Coordinates of N, CA and C and ligand atoms in Angstrom, one line a residue:
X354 N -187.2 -208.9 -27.8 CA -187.5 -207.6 -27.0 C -187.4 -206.4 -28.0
X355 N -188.7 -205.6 -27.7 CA -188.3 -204.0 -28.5 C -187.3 -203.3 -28.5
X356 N -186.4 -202.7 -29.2 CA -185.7 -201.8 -29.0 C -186.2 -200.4 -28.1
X357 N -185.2 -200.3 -27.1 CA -186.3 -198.8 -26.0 C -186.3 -198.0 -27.2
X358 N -186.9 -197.1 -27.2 CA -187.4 -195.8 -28.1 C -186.7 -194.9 -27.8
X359 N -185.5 -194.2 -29.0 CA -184.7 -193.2 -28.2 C -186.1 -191.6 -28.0
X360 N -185.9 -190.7 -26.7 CA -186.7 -190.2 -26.8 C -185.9 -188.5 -27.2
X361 N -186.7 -188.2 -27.5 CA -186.9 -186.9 -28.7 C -185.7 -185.4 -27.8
X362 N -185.0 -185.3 -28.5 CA -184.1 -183.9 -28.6 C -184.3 -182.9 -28.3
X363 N -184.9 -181.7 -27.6 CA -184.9 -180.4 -28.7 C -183.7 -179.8 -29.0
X364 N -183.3 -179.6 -30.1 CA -182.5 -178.9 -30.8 C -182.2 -177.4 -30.5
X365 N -183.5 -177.0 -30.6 CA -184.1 -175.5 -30.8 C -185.0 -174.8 -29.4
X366 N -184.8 -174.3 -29.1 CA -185.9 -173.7 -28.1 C -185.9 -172.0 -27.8
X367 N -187.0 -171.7 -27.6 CA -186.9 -170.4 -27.5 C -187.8 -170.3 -26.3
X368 N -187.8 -168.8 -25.7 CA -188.2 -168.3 -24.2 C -188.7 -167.0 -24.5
X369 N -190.0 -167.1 -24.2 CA -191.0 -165.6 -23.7 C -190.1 -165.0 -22.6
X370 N -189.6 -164.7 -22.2 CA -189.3 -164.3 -21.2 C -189.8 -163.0 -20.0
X371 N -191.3 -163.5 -19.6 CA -192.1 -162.8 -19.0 C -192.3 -162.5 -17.8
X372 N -192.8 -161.8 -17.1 CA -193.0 -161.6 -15.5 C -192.1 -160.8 -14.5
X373 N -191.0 -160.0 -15.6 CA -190.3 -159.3 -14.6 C -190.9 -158.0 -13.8
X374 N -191.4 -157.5 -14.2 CA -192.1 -156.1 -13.6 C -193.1 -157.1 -12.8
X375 N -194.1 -158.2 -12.8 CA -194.8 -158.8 -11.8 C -193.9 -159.3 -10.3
X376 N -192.5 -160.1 -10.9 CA -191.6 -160.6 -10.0 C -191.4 -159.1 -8.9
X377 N -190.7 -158.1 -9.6 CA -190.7 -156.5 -8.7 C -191.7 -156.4 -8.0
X378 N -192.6 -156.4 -8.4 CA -193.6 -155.9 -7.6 C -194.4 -156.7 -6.6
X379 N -194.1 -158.0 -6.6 CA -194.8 -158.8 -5.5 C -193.5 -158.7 -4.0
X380 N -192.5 -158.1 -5.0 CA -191.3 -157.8 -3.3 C -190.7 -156.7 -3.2
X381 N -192.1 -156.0 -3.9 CA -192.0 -154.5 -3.2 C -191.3 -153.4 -4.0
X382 N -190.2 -153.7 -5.1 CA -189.0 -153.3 -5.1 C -189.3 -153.2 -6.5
X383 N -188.7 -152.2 -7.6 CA -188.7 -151.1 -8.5 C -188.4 -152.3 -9.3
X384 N -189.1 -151.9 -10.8 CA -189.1 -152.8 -12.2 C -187.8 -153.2 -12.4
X385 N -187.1 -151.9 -12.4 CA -185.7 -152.3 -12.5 C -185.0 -153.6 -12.4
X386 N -185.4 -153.6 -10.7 CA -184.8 -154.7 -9.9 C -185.6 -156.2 -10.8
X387 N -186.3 -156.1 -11.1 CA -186.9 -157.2 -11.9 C -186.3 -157.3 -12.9
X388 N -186.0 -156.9 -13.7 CA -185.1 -157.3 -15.3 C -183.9 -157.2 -15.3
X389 N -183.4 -156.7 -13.8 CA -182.0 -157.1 -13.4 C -181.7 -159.1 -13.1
X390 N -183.0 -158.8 -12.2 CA -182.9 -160.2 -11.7 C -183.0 -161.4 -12.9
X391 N -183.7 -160.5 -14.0 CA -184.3 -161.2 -15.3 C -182.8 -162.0 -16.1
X392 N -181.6 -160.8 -16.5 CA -180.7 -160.4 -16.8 C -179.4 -161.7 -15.9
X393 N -180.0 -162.0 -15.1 CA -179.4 -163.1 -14.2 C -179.8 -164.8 -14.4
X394 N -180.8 -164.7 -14.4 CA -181.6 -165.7 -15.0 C -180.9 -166.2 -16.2
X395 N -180.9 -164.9 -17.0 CA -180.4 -165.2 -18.5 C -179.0 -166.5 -18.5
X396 N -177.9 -165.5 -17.8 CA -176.7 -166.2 -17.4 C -176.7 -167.4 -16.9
X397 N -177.3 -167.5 -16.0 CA -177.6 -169.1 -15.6 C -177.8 -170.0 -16.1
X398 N -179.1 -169.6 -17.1 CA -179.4 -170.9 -18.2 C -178.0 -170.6 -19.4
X399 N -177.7 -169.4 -19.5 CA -176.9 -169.9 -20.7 C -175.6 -171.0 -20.2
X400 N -175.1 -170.8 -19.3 CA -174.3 -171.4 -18.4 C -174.7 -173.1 -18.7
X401 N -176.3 -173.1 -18.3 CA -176.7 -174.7 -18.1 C -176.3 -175.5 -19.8
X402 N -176.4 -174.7 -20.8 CA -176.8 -175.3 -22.1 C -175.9 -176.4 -22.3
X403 N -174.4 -176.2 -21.5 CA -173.7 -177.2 -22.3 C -174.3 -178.7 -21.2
X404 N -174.9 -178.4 -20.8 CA -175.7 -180.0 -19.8 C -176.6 -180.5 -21.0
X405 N -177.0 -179.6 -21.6 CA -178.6 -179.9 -22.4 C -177.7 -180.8 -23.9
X406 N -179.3 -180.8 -24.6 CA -178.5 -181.0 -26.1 C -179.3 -180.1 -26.6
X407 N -179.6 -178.6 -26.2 CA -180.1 -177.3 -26.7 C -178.9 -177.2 -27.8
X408 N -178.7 -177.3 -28.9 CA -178.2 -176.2 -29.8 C -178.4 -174.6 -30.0
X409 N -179.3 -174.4 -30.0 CA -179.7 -172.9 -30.3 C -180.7 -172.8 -29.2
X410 N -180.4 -171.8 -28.3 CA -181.4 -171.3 -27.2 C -181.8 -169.5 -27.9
X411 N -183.0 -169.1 -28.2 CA -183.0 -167.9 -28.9 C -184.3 -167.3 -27.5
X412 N -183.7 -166.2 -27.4 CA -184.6 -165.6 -26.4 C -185.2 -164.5 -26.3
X413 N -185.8 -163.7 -26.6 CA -187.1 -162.7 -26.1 C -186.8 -161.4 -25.7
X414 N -185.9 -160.5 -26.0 CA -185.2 -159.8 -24.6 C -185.9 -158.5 -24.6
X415 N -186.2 -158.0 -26.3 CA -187.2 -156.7 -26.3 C -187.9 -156.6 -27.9
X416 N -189.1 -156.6 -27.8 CA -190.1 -156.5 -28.7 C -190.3 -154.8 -29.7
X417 N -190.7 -155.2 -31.1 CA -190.9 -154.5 -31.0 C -192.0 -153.1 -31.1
X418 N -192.4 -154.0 -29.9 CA -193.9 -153.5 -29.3 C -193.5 -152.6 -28.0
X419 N -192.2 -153.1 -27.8 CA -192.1 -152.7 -26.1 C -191.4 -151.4 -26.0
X420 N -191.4 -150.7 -27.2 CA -191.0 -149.1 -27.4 C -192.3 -148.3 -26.7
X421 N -193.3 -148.9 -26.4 CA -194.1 -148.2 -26.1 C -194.4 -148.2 -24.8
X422 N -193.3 -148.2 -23.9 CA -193.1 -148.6 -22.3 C -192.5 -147.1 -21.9
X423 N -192.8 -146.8 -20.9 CA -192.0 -145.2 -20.7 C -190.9 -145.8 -20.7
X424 N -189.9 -144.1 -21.0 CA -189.1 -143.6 -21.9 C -187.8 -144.1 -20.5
X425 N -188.0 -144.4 -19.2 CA -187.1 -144.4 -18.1 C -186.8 -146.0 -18.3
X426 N -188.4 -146.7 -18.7 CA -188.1 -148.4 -18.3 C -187.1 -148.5 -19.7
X427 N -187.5 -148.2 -21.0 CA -187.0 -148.6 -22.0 C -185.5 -148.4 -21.8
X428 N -184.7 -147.1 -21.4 CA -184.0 -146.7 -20.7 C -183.0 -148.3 -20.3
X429 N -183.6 -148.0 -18.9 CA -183.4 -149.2 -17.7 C -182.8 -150.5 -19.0
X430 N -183.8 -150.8 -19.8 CA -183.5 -152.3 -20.9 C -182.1 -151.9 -21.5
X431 N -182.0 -150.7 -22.0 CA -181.3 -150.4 -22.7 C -179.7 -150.8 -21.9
X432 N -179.7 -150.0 -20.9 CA -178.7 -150.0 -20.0 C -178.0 -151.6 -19.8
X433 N -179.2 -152.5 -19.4 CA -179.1 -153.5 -18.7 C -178.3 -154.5 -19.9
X434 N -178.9 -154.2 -21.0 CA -178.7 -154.5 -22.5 C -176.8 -154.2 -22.7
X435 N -176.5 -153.1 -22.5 CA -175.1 -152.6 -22.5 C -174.3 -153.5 -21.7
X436 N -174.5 -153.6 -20.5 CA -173.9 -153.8 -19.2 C -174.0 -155.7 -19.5
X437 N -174.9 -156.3 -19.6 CA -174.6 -157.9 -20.0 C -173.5 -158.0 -21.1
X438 N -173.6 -157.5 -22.4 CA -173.0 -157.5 -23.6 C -171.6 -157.6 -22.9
X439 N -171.3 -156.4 -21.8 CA -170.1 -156.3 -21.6 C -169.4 -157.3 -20.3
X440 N -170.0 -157.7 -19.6 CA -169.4 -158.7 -18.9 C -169.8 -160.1 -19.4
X441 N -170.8 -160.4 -20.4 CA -171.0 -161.6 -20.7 C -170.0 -162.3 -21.9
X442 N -169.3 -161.6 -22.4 CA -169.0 -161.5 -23.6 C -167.9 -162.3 -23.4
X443 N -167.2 -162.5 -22.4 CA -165.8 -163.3 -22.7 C -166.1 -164.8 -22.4
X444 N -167.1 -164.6 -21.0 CA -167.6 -166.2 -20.8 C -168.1 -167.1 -21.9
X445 N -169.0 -165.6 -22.9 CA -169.4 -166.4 -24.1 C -168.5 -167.2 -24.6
X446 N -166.9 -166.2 -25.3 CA -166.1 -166.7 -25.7 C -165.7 -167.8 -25.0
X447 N -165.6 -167.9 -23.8 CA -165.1 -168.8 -23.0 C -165.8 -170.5 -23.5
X448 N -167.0 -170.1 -23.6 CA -167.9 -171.2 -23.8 C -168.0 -172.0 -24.5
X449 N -167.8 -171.0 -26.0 CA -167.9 -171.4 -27.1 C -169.5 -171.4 -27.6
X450 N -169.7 -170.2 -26.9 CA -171.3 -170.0 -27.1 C -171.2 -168.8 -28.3
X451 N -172.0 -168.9 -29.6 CA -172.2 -168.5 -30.5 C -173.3 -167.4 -30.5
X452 N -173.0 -165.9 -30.4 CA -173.9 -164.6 -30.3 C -175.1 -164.6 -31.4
X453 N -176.2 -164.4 -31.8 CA -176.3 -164.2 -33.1 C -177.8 -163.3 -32.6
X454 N -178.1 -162.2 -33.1 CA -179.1 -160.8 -32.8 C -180.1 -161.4 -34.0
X455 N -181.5 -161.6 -33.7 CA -182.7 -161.1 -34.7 C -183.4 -160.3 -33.6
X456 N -184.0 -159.9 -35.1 CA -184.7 -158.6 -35.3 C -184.3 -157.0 -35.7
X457 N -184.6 -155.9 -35.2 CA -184.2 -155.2 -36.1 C -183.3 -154.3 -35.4
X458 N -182.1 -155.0 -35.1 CA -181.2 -154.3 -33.9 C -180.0 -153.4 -34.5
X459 N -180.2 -152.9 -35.2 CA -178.8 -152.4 -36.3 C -179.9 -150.8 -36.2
X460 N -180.8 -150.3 -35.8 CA -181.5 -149.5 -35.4 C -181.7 -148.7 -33.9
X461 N -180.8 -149.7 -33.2 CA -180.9 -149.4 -31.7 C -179.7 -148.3 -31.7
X462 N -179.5 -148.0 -30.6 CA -178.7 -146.8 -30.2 C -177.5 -147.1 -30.9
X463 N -176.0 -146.4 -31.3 CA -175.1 -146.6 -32.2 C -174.2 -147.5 -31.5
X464 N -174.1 -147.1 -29.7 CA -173.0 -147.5 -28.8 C -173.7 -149.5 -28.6
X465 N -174.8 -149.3 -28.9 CA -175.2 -150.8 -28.4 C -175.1 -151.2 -29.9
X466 N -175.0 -151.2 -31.3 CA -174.9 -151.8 -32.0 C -173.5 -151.8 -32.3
X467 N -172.9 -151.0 -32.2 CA -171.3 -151.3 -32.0 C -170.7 -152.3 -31.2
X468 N -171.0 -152.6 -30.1 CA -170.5 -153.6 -29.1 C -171.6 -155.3 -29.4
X469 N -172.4 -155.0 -30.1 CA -172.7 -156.4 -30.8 C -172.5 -156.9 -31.9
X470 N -171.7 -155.7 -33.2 CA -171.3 -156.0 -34.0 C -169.9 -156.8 -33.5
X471 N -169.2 -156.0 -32.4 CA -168.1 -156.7 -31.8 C -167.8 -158.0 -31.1
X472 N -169.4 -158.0 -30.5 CA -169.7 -159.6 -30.2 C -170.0 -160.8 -30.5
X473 N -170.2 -160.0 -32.3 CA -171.1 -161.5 -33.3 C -169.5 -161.7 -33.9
X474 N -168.7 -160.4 -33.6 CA -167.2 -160.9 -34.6 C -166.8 -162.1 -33.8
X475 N -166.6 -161.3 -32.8 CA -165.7 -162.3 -31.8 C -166.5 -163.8 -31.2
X476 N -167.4 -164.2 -31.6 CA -167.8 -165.4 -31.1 C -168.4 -166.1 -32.4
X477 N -168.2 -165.7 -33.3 CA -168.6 -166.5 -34.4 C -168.2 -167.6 -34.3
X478 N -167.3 -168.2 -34.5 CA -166.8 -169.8 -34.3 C -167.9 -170.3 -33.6
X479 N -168.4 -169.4 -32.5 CA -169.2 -171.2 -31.2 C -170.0 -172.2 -32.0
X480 N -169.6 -172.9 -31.1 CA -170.6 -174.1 -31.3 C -171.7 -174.4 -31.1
X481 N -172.5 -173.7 -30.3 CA -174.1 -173.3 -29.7 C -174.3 -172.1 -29.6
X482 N -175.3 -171.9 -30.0 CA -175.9 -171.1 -30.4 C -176.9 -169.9 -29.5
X483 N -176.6 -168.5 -29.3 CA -177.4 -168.3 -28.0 C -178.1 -166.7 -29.0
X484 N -179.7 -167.0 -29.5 CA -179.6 -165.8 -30.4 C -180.6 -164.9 -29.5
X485 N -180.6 -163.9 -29.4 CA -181.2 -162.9 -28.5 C -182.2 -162.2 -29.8
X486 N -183.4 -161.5 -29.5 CA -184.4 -161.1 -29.8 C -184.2 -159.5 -29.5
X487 N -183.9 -158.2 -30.4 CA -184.1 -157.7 -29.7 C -184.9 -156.5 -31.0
X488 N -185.6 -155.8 -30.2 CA -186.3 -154.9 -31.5 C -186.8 -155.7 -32.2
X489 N -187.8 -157.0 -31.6 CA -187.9 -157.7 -33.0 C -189.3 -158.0 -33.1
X490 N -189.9 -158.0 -34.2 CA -191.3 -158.4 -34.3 C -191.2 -159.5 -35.4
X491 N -192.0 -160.6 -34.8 CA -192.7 -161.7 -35.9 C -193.4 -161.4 -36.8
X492 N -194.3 -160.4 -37.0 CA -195.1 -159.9 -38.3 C -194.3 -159.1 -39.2
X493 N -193.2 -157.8 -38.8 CA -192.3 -157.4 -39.7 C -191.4 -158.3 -40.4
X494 N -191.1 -159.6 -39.4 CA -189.8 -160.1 -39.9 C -190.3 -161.3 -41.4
X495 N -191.5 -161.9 -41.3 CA -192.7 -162.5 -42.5 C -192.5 -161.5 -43.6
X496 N -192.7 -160.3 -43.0 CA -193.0 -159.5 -44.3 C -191.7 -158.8 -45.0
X497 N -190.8 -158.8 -44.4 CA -189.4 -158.4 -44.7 C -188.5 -159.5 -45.9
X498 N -189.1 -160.6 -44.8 CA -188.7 -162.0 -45.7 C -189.2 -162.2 -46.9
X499 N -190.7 -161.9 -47.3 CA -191.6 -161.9 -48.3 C -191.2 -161.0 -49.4
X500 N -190.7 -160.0 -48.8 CA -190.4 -158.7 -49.9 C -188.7 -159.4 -50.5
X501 N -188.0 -159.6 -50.0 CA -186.6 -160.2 -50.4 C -186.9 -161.6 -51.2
X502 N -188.2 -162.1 -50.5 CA -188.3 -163.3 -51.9 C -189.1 -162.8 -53.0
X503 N -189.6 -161.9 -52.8 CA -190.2 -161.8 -53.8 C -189.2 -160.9 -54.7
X504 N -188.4 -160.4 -54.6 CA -187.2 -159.5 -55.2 C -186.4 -160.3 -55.8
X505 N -185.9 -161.2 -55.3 CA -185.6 -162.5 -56.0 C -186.3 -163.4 -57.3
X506 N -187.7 -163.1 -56.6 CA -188.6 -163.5 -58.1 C -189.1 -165.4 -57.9
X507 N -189.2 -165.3 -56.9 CA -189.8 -166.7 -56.3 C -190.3 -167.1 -54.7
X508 N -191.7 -166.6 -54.6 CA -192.0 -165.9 -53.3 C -193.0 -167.8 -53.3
X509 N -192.5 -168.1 -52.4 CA -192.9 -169.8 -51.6 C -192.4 -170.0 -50.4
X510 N -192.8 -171.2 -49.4 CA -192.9 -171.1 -48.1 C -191.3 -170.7 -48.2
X511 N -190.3 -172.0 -48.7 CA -189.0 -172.1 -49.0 C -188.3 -171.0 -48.4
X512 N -188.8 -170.2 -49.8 CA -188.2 -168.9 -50.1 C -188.2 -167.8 -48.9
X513 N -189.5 -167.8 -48.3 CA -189.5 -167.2 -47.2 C -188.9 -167.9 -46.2
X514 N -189.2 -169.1 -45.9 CA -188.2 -169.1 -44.6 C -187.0 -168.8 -44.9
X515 N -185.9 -169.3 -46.0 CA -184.7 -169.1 -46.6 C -184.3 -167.6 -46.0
X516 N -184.9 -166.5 -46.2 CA -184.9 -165.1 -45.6 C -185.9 -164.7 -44.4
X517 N -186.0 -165.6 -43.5 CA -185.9 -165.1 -42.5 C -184.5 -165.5 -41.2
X518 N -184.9 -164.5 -39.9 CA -183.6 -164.3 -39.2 C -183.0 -166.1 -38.7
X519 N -183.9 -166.5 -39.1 CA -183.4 -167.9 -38.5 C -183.2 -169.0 -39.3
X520 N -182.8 -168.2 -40.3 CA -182.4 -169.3 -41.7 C -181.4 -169.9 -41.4
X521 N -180.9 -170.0 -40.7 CA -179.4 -170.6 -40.0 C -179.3 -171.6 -39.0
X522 N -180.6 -171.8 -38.3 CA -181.1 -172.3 -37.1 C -181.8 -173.6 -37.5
X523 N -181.4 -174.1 -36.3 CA -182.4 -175.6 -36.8 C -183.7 -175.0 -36.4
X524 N -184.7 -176.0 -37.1 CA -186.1 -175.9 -36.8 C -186.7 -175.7 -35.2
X525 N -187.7 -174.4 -35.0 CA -188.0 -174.7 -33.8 C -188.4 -176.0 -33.1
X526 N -188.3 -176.1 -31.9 CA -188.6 -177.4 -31.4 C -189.7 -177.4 -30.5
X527 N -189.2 -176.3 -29.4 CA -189.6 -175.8 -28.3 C -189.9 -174.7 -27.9
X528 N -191.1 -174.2 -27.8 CA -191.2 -172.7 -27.1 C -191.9 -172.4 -25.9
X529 N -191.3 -171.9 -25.0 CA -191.8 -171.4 -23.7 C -192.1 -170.3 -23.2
X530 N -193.2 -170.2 -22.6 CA -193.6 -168.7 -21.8 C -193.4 -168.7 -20.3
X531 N -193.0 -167.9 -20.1 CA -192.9 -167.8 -18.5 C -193.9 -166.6 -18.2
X532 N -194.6 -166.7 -16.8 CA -195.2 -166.0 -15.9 C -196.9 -165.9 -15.9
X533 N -197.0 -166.7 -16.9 CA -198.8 -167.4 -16.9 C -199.8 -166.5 -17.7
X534 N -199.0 -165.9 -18.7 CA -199.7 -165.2 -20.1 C -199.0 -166.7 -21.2
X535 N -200.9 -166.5 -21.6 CA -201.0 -167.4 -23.1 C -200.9 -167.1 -24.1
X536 N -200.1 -166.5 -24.5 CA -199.9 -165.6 -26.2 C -198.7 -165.6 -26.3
X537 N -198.7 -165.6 -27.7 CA -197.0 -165.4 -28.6 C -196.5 -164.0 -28.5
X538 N -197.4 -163.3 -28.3 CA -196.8 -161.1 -28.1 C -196.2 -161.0 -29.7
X539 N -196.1 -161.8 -30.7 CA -195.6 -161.3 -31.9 C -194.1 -162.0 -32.1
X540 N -194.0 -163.4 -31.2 CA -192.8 -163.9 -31.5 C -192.6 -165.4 -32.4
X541 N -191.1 -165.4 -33.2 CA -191.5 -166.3 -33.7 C -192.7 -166.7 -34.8
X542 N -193.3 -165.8 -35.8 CA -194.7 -166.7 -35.6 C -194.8 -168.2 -37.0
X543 N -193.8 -167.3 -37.6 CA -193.5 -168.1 -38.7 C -193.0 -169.7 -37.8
X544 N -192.1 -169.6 -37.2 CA -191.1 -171.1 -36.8 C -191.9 -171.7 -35.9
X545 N -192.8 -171.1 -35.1 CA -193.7 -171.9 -34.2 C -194.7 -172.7 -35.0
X546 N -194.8 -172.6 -36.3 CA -195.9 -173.9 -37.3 C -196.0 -174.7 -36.4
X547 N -195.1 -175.4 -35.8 CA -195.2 -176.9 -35.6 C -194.1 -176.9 -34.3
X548 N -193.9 -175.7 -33.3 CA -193.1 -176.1 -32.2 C -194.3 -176.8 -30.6
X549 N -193.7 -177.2 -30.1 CA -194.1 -177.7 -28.7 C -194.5 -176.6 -28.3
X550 N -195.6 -176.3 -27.2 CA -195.4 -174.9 -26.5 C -195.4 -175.4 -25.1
X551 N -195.0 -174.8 -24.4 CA -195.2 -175.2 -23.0 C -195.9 -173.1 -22.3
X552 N -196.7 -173.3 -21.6 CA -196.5 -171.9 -20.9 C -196.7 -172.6 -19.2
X553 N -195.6 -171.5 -18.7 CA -195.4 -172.0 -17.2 C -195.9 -170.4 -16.3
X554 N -196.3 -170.7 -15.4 CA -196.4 -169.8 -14.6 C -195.5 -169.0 -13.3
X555 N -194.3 -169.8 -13.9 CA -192.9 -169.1 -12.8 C -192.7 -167.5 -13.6
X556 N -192.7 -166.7 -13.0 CA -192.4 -165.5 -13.2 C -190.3 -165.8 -13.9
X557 N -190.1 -164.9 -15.1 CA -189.1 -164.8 -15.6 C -188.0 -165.0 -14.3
X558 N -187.5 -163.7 -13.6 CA -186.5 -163.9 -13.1 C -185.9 -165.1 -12.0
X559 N -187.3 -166.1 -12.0 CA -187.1 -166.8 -11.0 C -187.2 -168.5 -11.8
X560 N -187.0 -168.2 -12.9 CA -186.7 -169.9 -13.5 C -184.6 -169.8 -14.0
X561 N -185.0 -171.2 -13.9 CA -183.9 -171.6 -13.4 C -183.1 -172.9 -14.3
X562 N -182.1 -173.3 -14.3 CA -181.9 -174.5 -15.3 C -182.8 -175.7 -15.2
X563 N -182.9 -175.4 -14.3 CA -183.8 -177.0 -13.4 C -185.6 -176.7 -13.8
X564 N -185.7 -175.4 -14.7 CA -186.8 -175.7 -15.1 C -187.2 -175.6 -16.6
X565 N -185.5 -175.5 -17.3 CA -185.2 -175.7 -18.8 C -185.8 -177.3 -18.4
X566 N -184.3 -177.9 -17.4 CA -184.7 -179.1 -17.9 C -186.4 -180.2 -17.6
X567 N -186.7 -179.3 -17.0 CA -188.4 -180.3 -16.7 C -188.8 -180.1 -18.1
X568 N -188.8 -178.5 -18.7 CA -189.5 -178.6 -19.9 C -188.6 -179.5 -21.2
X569 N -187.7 -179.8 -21.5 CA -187.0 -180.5 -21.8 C -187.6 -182.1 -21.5
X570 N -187.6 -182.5 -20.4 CA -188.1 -183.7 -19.8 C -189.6 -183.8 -20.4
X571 N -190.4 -182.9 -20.4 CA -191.6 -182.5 -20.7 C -191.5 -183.0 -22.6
X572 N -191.1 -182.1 -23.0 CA -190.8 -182.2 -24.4 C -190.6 -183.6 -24.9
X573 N -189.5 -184.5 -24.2 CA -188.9 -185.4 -24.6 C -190.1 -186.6 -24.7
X574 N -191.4 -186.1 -23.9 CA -193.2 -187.1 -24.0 C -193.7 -186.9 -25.1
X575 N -193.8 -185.4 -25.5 CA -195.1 -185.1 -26.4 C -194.6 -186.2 -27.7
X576 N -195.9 -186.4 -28.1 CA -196.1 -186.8 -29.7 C -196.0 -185.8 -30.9
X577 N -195.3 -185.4 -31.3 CA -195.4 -184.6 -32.5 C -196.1 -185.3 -33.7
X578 N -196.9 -185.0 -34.5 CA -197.6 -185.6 -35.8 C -197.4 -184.9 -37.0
X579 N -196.9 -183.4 -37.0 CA -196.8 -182.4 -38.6 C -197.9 -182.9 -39.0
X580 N -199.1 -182.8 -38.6 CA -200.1 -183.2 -39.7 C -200.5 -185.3 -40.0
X581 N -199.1 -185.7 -39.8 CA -199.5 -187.4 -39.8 C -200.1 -187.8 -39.3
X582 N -200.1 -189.4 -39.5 CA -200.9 -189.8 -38.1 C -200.4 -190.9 -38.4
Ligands
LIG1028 C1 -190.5 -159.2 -19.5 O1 -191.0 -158.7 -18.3 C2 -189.3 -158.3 -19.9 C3 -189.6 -157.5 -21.1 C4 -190.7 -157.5 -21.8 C5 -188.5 -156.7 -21.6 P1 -192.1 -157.6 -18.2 O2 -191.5 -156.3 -18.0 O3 -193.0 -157.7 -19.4 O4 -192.9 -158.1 -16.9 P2 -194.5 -158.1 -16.6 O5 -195.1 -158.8 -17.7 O6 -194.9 -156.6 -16.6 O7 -194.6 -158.8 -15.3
LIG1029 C1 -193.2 -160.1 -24.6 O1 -193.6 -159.7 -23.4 C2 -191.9 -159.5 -25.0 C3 -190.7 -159.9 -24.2 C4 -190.7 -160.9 -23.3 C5 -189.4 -159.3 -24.6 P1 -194.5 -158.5 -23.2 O2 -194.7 -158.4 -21.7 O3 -194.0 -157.3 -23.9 O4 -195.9 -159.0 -23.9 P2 -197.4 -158.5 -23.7 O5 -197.4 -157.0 -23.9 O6 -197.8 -158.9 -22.3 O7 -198.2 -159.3 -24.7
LIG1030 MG1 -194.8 -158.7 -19.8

């Protein structure tokens, strides 16, 4: 008899995290209330991770395309941004969930880069990994990488991934959209070479662990090839 086939891990996964302003508005009720709800969602799944064998869950939270949103919504992110940091922060520790910020967040307001310098101190030990996206663009972050390898004086795939924000992270595995747009928006674009994609049409604030794990369950089918065969 064959040995069963163990089936496939993801290590790595990351989340579009889309549809909140659609979720608001099909119940009536201010954007806000949507990336509140969004901001909830978050907690949940981070919560679920220690069920998974997710290592690194890296997530989506603000682009840096999404400065171009009025001055009230960006606001609202901002806030909501503060307010998680500060009640999420001990469960992290509690967790043994590991903080870690890409993109270009050391630019954001001085009060929110202060309290996540405080939160990459204090959870550094974890053992999983939960990296948040914020200010971040996939085309700046290629080219940022490029310029540091090439300053170094050896510019190759290597070298660029080596400097980029997820030089520390296992290989993507998985990536997800939520709320039934087909595009990357500028994320990841380097680490998605060769990840899984799944796009689902559950609007952000309303997925749930139970639909990590279908995509997980999902993942654990596909065939990956890198080019083989
Ligand atoms: C995602 O929800 C949250 C952020 C981009 C910060 P959206 O606000 O983009 O929601 P939709 O796409 O308008 O529904
Ligand atoms: C991508 O969503 C950014 C985040 C989820 C943080 P957007 O809603 O900004 O993307 P587009 O504008 O629809 O491409
Ligand atoms: Mg959107």
């Amino acid at each position: 008899m064959s040995k069963p086939e163990k089936t496939q891990e993801a290590r790595h996964v990351a989340i579009i995290m889309d549809g909140n302003g659609r979720w608001a508005k099909r119940k009536h009720l201010p954007r806000v209330m949507g990336h509140r709800k969004g901001v909830e969602a978050v907690r949940e799944l981070v919560r679920s991770l220690k069920d998974t064998p997710v290592e690194c869950l890296t997530l989506y939270a603000f682009s840096s395309e999404n400065w171009k949103r009025p001055e009230d919504e960006v606001d609202d992110l901002m806030n909501l941004m503060r307010k998680f940091i500060k009640s999420d922060l001990p469960e992290f520790i509690a967790n043994d969930v590991r903080l870690k910020i890409i993109g270009d967040w050391q630019s954001l307001a001085s009060d929110i880069v202060e309290m996540l310098e405080d939160a990459l101190a204090k959870t550094a030990h974890g053992s999983r990994t939960l990296a948040v996206a914020l200010n971040y663009g996939g085309q700046a972050e290629i080219a940022q990488a490029a310029a540091k390898a090439a300053a170094a004086g050896e510019v190759t795939e290597r070298s660029i991934a080596a400097n980029l924000y997820t030089a520390d992270l296992p290989p993507l595995d998985l990536l997800i959209r939520t709320s039934g747009e087909v595009r990357l928006s500028n994320f990841l674009l380097w680490q998605a070479a060769y990840a899984e994609m799944i796009f689902t049409e559950v609007l952000w604030p309303d997925f749930t662990p139970e639909h990590l794990q279908d995509a997980l369950d999902q993942f654990a089918g596909r065939e990956r090839r890198f080019g083989g065969r």
